[in-house]
XYZ file of C-alpha atoms in Angstrom:
229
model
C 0.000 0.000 0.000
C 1.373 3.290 -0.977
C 0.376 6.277 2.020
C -0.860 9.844 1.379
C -1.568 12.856 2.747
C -4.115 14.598 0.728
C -6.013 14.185 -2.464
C -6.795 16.705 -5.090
C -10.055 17.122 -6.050
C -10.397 16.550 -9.828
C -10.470 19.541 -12.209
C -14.674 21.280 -12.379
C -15.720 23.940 -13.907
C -17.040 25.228 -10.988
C -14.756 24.111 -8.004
C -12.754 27.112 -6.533
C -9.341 26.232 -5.815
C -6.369 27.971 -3.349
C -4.596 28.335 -6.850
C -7.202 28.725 -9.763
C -6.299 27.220 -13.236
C -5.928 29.440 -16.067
C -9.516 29.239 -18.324
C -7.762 27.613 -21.226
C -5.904 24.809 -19.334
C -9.337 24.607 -17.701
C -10.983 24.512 -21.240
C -8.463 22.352 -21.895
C -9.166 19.259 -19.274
C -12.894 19.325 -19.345
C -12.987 18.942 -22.846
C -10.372 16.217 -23.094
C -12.118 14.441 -20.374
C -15.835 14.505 -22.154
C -13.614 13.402 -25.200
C -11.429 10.798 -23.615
C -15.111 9.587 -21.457
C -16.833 9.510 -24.488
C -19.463 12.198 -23.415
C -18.516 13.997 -26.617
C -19.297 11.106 -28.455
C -16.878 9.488 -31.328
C -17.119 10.909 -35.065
C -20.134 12.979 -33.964
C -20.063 16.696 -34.212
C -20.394 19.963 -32.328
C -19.935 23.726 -32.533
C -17.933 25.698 -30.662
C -20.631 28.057 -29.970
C -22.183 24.757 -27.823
C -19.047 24.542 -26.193
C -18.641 27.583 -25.045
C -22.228 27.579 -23.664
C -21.388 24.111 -22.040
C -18.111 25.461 -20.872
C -19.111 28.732 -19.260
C -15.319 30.048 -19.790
C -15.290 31.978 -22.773
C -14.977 31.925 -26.531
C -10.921 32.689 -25.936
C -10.127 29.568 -24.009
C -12.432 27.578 -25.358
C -11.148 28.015 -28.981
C -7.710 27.865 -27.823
C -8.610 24.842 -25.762
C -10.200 23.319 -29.357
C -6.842 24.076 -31.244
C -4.911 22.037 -28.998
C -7.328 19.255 -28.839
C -7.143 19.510 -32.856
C -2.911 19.257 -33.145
C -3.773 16.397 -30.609
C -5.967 14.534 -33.050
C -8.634 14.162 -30.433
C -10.696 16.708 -32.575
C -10.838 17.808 -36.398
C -11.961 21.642 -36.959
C -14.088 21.621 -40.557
C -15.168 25.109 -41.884
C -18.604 25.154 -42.371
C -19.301 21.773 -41.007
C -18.549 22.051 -37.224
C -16.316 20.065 -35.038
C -15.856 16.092 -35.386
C -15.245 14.165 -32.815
C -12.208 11.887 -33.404
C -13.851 8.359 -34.185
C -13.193 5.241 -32.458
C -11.353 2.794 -34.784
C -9.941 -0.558 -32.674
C -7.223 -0.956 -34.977
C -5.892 2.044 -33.870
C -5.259 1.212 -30.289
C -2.481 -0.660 -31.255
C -0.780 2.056 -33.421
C -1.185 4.713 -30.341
C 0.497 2.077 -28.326
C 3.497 1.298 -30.354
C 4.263 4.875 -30.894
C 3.351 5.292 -26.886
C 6.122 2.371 -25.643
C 9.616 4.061 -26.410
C 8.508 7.336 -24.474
C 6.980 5.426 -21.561
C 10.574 3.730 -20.503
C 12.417 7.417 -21.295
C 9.773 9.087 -19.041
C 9.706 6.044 -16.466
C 13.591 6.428 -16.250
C 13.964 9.834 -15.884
C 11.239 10.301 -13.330
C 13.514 7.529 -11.251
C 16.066 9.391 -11.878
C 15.088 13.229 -10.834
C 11.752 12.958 -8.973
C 11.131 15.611 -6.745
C 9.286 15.840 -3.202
C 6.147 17.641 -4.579
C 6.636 15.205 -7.938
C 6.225 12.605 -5.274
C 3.629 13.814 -3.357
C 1.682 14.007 -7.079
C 2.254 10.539 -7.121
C 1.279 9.346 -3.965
C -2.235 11.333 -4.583
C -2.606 9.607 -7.832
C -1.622 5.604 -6.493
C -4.474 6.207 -3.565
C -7.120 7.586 -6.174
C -6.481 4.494 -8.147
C -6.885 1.886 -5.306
C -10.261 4.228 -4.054
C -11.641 4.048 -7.645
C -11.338 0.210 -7.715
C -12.693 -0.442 -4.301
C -15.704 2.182 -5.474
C -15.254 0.524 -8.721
C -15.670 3.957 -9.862
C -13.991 4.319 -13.317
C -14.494 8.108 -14.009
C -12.575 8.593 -10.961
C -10.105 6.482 -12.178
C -9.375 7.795 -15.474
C -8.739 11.365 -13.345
C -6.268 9.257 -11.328
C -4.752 8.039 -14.346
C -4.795 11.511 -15.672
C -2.733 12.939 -12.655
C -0.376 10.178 -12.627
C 0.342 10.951 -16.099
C 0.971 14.740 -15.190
C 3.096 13.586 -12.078
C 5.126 11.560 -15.176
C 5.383 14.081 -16.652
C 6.785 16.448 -13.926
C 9.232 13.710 -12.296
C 11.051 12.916 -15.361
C 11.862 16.275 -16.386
C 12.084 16.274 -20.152
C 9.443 18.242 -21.623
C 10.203 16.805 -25.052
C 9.372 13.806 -24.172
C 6.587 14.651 -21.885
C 4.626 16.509 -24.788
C 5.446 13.705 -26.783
C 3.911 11.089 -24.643
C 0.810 12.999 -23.610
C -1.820 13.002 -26.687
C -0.643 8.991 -26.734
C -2.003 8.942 -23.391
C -4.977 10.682 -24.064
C -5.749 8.791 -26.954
C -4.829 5.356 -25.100
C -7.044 6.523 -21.976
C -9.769 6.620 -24.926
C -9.967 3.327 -26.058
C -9.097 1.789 -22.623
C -12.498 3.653 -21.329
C -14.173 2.287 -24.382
C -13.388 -0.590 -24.508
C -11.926 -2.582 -21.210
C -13.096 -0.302 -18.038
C -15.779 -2.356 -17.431
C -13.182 -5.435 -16.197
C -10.040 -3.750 -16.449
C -9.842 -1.598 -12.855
C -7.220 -3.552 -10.389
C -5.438 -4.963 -12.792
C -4.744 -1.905 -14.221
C -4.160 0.035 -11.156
C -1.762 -2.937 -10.100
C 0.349 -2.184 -13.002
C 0.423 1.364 -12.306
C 1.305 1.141 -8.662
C 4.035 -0.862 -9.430
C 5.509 1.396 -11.703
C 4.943 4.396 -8.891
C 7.159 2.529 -6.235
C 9.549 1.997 -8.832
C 10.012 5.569 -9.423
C 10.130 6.916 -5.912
C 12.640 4.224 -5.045
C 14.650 5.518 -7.518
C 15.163 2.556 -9.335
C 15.501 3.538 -13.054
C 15.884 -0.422 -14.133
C 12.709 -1.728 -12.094
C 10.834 1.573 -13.853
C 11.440 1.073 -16.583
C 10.967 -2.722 -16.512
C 7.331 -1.758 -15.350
C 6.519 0.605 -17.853
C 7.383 -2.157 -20.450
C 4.870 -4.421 -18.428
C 2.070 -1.615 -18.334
C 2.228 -1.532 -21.968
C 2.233 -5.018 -22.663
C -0.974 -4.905 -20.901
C -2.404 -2.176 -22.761
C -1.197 -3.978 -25.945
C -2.777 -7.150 -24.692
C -6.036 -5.360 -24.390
C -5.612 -3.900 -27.705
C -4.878 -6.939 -29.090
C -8.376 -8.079 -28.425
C -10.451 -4.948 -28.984
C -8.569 -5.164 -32.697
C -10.316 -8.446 -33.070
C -14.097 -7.495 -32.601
């Protein structure tokens, strides 16, 4: 069992913070979430006008929110026809997760290698989200955990190259995960994970690494199957 001392609330419109998030990283995160949850649904379409009425932030972060989404591939701006929705095509999984393997280890290793107190406090927060979202068996909460551990990655490892590399794979892989495996897929994800946080705050860049690799394969594994429906 890995110990905390506080959680972060996940990222709402409406929460108010001790350090508020700038509207279009706010934009940002609720829209990715209703993409990666499938509440904006796969190869439909929207406006931004609905957006920004959904969104209550403004037409400013909101469209700069969409144009980052876009350059993700999570979205695909059409004049004159509206928004799509980036569709859902199993195949695909496995592409995402072959371009997502090499930066994984690189991230994993680094994050060994340079994590920080507050980095590790980020990750502590994330590994006790995870286990509370598969006792609840709660899997929006679970995606935010994954989320934040993915941010925490990010921060640890301290290569931003890599780090905005990685994180439209793991948008995109969060995506088809919640499509198609969160219904049985919980601890044994969240087991994977874990493993992969003591790794990193034990500093161990081999047994990090190693468990990055593993994640993956699981991911892959899962892939593997969806590819086949």
């Amino acid at each position: 069992m890995i110990y905390v001392r506080y959680i972060r609330s996940p990222p709402l419109i409406s929460s108010e913070t001790a350090y508020p998030e700038p509207a279009a990283a706010k934009a940002y995160h609720v829209l990715e979430h209703m993409i990666v949850t499938l509440e904006l649904a796969p190869a439909s379409f929207v406006t931004e006008g609905a957006l920004i009425e959904k969104l209550a932030l403004g037409r400013t972060p909101v469209r700069e929110a969409i144009q980052r989404l876009a350059w993700e591939g999570l979205l695909d701006v059409r004049p004159r026809a509206g928004i799509a929705i980036a569709p859902l095509h199993p195949g695909d999984w496995l592409r995402v997760l072959d371009a997502r393997r090499g930066v994984e280890g690189v991230l994993a290793r680094s994050a060994a290698r340079f994590v920080t107190r507050e980095a590790a406090d980020l990750f502590h927060e994330a590994a006790l989200a995870m286990q509370k979202a598969v006792i609840s068996g709660n899997v929006l909460a679970f995606i935010q955990a994954d989320k934040a551990l993915d941010e925490a990655l990010a921060m640890a490892a301290d290569n931003p190259f890599a780090a905005r590399l990685a994180a439209p794979l793991q948008a995109h892989s969060r995506r088809f995960w919640f499509r198609y495996k969160a219904d049985t897929g919980l601890a044994e994800s969240a087991e994977h994970h874990v493993a992969l946080i003591r790794s990193i705050l034990a500093g161990d860049e081999e047994a990090a690494a190693k468990d990055a690799k593993r994640l993956m394969a699981l991911l892959r594994g899962h892939a593997e199957v969806a590819a086949t429906r």
